[in-house]
Rosetta silent file (secondary structure, phi, psi, omega in degrees, C-alpha in Angstrom):
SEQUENCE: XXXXXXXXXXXXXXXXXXXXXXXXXXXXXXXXXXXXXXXXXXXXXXXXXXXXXXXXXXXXXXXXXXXXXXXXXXXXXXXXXXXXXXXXXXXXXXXXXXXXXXXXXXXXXXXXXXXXXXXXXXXXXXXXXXXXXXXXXXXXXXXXXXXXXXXXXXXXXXXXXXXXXXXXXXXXXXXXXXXXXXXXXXXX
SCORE:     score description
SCORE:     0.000 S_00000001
   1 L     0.000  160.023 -178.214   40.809   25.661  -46.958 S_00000001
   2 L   -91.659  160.232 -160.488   44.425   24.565  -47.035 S_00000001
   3 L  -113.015   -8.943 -172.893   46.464   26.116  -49.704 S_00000001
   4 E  -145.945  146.335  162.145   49.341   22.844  -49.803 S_00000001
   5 L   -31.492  139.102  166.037   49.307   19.137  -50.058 S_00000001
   6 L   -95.043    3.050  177.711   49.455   17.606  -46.417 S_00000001
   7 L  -128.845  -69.768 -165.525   51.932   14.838  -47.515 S_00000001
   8 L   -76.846  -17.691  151.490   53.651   16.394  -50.439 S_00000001
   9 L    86.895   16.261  160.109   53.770   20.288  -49.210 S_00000001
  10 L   -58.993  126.256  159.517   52.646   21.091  -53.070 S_00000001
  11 E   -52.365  146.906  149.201   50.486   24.089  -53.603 S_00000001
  12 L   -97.954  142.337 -162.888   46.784   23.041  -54.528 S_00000001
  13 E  -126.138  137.363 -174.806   45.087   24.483  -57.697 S_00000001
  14 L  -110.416  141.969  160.980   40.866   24.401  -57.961 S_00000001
  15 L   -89.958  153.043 -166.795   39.962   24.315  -61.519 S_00000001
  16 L   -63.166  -31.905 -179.505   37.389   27.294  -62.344 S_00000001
  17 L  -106.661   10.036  170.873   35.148   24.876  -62.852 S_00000001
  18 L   -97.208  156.354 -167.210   35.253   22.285  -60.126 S_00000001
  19 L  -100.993  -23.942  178.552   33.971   22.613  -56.430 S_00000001
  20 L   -97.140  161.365 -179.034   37.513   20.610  -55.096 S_00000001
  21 L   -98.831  119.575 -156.793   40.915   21.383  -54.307 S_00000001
  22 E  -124.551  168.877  171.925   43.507   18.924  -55.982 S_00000001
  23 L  -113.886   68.342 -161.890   47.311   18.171  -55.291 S_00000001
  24 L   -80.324   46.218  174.007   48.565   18.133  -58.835 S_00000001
  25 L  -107.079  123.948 -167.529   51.844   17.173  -58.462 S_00000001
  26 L   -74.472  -33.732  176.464   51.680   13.589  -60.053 S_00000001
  27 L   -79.035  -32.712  157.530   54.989   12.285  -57.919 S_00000001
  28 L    -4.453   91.456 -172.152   52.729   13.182  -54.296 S_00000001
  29 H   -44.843  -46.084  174.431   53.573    9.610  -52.531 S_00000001
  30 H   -20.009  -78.600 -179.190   49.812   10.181  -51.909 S_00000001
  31 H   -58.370  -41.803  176.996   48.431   10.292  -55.262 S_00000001
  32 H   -82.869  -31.773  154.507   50.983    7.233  -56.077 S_00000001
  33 H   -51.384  -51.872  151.252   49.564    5.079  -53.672 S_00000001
  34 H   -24.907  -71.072 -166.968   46.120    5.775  -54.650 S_00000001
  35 H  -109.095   66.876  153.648   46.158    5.105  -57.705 S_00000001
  36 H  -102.459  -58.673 -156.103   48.258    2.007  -57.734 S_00000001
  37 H   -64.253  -43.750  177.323   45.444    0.597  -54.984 S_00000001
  38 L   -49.541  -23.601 -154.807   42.637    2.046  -58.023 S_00000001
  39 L   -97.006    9.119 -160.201   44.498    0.579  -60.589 S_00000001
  40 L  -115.229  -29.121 -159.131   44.158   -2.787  -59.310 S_00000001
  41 L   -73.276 -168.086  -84.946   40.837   -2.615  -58.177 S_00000001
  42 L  -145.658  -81.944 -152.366   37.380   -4.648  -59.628 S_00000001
  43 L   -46.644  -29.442 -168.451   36.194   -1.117  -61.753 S_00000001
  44 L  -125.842 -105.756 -135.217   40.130   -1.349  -63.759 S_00000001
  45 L   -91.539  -37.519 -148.503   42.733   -4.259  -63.968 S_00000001
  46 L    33.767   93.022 -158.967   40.997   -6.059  -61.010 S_00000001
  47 L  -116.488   87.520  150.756   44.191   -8.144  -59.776 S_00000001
  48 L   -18.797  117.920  173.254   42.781  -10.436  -57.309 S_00000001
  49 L    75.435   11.207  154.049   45.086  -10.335  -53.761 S_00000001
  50 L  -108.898   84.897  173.523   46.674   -6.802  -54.239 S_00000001
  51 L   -79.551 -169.924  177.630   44.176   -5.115  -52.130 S_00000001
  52 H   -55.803  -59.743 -179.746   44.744   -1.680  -50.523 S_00000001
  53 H   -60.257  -45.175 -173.574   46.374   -2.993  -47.361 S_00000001
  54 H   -58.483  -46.143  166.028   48.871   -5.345  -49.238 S_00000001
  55 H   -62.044  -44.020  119.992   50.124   -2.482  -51.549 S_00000001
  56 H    19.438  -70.930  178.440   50.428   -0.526  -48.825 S_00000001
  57 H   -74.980  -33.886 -178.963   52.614   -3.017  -47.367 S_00000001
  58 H   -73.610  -24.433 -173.333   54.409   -3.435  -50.191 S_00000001
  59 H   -74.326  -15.824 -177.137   55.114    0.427  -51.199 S_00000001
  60 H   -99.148    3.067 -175.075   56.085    0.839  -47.593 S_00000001
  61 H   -82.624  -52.062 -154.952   58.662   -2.531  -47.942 S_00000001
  62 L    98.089   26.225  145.815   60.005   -0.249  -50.810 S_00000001
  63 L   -19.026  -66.160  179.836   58.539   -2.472  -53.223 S_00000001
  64 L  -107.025  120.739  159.499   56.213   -0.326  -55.216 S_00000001
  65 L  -138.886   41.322  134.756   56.860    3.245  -56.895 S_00000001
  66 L  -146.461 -166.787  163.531   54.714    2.832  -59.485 S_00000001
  67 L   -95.996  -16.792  161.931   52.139    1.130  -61.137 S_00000001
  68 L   -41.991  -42.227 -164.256   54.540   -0.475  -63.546 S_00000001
  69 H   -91.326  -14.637  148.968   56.175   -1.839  -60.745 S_00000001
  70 H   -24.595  -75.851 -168.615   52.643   -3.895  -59.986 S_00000001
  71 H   -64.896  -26.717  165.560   53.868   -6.208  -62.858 S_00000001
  72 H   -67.665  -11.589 -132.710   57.409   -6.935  -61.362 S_00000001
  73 L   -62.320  154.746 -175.964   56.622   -7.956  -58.231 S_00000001
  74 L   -98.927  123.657  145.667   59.316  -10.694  -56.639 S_00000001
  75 H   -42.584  -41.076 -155.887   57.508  -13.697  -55.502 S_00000001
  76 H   -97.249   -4.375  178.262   59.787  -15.321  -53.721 S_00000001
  77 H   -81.194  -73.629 -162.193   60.552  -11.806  -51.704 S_00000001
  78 H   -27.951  -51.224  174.555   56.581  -12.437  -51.133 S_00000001
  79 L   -48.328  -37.059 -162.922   56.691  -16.259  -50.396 S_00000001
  80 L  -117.761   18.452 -167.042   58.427  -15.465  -47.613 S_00000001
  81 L   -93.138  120.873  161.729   56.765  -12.171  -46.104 S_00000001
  82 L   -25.981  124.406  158.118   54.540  -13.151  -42.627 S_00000001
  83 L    96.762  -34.530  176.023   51.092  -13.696  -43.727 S_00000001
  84 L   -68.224 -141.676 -179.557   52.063  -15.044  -47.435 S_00000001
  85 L   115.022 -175.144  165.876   53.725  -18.443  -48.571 S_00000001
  86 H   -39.830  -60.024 -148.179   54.083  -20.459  -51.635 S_00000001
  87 H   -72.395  -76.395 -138.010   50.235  -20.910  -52.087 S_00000001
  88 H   -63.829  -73.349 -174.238   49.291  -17.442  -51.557 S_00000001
  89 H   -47.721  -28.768  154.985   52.569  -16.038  -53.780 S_00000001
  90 H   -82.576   17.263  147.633   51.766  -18.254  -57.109 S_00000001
  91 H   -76.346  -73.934  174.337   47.974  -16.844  -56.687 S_00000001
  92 H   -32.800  -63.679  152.414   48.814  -13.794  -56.707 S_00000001
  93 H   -28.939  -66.457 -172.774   51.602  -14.170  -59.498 S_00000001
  94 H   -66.710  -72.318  150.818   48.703  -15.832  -61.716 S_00000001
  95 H    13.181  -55.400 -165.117   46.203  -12.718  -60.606 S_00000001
  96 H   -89.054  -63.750  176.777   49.076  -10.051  -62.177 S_00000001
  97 H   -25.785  -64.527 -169.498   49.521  -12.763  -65.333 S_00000001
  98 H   -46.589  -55.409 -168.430   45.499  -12.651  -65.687 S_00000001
  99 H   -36.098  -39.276  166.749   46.208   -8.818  -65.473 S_00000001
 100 L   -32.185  -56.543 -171.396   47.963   -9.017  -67.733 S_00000001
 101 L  -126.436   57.393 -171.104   46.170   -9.554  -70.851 S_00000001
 102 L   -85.210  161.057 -167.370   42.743   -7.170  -69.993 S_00000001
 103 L   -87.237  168.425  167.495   41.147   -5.694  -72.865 S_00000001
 104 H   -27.028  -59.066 -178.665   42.470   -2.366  -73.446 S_00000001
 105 H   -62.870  -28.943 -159.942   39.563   -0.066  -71.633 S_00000001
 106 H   -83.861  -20.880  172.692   40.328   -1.297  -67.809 S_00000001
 107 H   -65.783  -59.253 -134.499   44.044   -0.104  -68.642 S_00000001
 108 H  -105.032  -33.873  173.946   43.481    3.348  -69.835 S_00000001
 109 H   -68.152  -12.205 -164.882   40.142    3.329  -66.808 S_00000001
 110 H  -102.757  -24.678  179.467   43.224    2.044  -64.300 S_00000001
 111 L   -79.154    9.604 -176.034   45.517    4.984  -65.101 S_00000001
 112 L    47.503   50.220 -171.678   43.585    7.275  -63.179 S_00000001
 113 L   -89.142  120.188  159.542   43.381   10.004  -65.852 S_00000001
 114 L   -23.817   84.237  174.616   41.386   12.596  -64.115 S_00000001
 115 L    96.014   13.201  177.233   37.067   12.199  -65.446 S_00000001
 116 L   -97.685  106.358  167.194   38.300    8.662  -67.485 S_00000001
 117 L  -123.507 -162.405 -161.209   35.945    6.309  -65.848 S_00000001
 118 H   -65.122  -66.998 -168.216   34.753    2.860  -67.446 S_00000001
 119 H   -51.769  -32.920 -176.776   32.441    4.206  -70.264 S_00000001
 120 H  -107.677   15.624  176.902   34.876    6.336  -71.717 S_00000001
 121 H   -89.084  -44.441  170.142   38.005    4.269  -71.146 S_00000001
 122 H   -39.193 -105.908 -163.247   35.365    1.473  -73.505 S_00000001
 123 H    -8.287  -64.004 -175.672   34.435    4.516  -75.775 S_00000001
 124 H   -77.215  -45.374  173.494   38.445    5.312  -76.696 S_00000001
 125 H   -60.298  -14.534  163.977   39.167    1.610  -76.974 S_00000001
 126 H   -63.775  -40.736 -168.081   37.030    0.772  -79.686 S_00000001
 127 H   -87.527    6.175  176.389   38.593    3.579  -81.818 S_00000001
 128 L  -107.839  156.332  170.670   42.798    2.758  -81.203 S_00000001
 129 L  -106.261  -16.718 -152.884   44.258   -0.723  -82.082 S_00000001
 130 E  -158.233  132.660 -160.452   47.161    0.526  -80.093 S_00000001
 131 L   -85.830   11.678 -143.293   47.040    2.609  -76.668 S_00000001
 132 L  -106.336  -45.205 -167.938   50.252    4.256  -77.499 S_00000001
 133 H   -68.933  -19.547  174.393   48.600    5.973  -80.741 S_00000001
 134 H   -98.109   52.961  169.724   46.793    8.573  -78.754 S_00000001
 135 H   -92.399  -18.655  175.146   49.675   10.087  -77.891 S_00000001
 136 L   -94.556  -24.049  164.008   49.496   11.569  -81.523 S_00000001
 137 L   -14.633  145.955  179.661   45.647   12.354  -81.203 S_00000001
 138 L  -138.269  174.994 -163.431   44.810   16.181  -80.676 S_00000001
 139 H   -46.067  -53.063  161.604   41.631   17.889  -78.897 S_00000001
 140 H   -36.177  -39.413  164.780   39.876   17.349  -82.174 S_00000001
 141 H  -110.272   -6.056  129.637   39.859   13.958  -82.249 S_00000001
 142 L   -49.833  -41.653  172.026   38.656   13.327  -78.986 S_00000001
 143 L   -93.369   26.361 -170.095   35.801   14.934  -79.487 S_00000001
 144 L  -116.458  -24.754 -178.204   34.761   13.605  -82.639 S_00000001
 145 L  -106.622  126.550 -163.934   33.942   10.490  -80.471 S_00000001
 146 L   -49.097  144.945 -167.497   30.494   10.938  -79.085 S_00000001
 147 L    46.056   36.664  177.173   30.225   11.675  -75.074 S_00000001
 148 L  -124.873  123.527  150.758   34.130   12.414  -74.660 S_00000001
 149 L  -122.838  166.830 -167.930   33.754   16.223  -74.116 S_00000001
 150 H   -25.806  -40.239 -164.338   36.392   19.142  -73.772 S_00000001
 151 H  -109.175    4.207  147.475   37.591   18.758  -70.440 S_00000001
 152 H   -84.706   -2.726 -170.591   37.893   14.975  -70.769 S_00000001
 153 H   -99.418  -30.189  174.292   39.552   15.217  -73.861 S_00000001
 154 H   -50.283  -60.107 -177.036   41.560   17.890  -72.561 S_00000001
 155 H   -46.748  -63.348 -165.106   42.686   15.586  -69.279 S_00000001
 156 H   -51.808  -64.132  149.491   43.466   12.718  -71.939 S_00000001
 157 H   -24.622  -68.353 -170.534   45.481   14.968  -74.090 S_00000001
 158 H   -79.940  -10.100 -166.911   47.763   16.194  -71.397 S_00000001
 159 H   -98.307  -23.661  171.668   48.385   12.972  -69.639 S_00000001
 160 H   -63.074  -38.179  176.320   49.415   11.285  -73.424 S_00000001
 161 L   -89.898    9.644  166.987   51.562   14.085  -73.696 S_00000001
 162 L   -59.942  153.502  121.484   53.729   13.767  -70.292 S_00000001
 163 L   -47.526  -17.030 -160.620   56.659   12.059  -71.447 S_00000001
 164 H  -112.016  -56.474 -166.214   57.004   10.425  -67.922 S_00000001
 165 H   -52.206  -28.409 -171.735   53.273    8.919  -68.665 S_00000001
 166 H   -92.727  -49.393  154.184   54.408    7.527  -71.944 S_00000001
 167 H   -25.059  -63.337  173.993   57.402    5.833  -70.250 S_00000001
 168 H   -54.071  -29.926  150.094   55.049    4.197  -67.880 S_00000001
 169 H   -55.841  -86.247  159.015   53.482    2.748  -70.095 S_00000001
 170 H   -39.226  -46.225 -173.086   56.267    1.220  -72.583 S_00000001
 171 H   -52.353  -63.626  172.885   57.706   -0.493  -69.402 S_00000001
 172 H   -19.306  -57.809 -178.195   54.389   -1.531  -68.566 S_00000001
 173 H   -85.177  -37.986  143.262   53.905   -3.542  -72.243 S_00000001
 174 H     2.018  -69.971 -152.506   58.114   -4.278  -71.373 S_00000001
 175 L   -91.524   10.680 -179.366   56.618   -6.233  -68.465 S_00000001
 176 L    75.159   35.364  175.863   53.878   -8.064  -70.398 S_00000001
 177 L   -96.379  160.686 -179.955   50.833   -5.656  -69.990 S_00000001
 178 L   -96.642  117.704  140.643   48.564   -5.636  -73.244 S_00000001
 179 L   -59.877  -47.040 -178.397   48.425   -2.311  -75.038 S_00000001
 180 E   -80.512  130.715 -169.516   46.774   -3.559  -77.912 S_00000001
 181 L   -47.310  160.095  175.911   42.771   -3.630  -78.508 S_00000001
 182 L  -142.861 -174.173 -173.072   41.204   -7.092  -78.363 S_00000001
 183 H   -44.614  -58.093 -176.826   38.147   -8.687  -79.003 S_00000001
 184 H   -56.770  -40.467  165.452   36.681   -7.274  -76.024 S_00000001
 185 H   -98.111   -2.941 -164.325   37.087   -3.560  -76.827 S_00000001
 186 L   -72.118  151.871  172.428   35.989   -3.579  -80.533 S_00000001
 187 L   -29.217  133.455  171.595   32.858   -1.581  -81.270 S_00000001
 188 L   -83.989    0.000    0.000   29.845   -3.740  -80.325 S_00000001
């Protein structure tokens, strides 16, 4: 097996209890491409016309270095990119707007926290009004909500407490993403 990242030249660390080999360094141009094209995709924000290839194009235009930077995008850079125009760049524009105001779960399922997939990105949005608050949450209180076990709560835990993670985020509602529960995430 290879012992380092093939793009970022990181060691890789196997958790004792997983069968895979991961690249945890969270900056891994890899890893940020990835889950920009995930965070976009049907299963999370589902932004109609940023497919795989187009981010792609744009992160290699120098465009994209985050997912934050999704929500900036210049149009009018766009409008005029081969393959594009007016038409295509105020679709697209309206796409990230729609994106915009998603209940709560496809955000926290889009951030590509490690074992967060759609039921339990629902499951923690019924219980926050605000996705910001489980940054004070502990181990304990993850697991008080039924089918979030230890090593998802654990995953959740550590990624609230990056500091870089929390940034990304405040830009994110900066840039007109919704943080706050809606209609849509409340308990059924």
């Amino acid at each position: 097996y290879p012992t380092h990242c093939p793009v970022c030249h990181s060691p890789l660390a196997k958790p004792e209890d997983e069968a895979i080999w991961r690249c945890e360094n969270a900056d891994c141009e890899a890893q940020v491409l990835q889950r920009m094209i995930f965070h976009t995709s049907k299963s999370a924000m589902d932004i109609e016309g940023l497919g795989e290839s187009t981010i792609e194009r744009f992160y290699n235009l120098g465009w994209l270095h985050s997912i934050a930077d999704l929500y900036r995008l210049d149009y009018d850079k766009i409008e005029h990119l081969e393959g594009f125009g007016p038409k295509s760049a105020a679709n697209l524009r309206q796409a990230v707007e729609k994106a915009k105001n998603n209940p709560i779960h496809r955000l926290l399922h889009g951030l590509s926290i490690l074992h967060l997939g759609q039921k339990a990105g629902k499951l923690l949005a019924a219980e926050i009004n605000y996705v910001l608050d489980l940054r004070d949450w502990d181990l304990e209180k993850y697991q008080q909500i039924k089918d979030i076990g230890p090593v998802l709560a654990r995953n959740v835990l550590n990624w609230f407490q990056n500091e870089h993670n929390i940034e990304l985020l405040q830009t994110m509602e900066q840039l007109g993403a919704n943080l706050r529960q809606t209609d849509e995430d409340k308990k059924a």
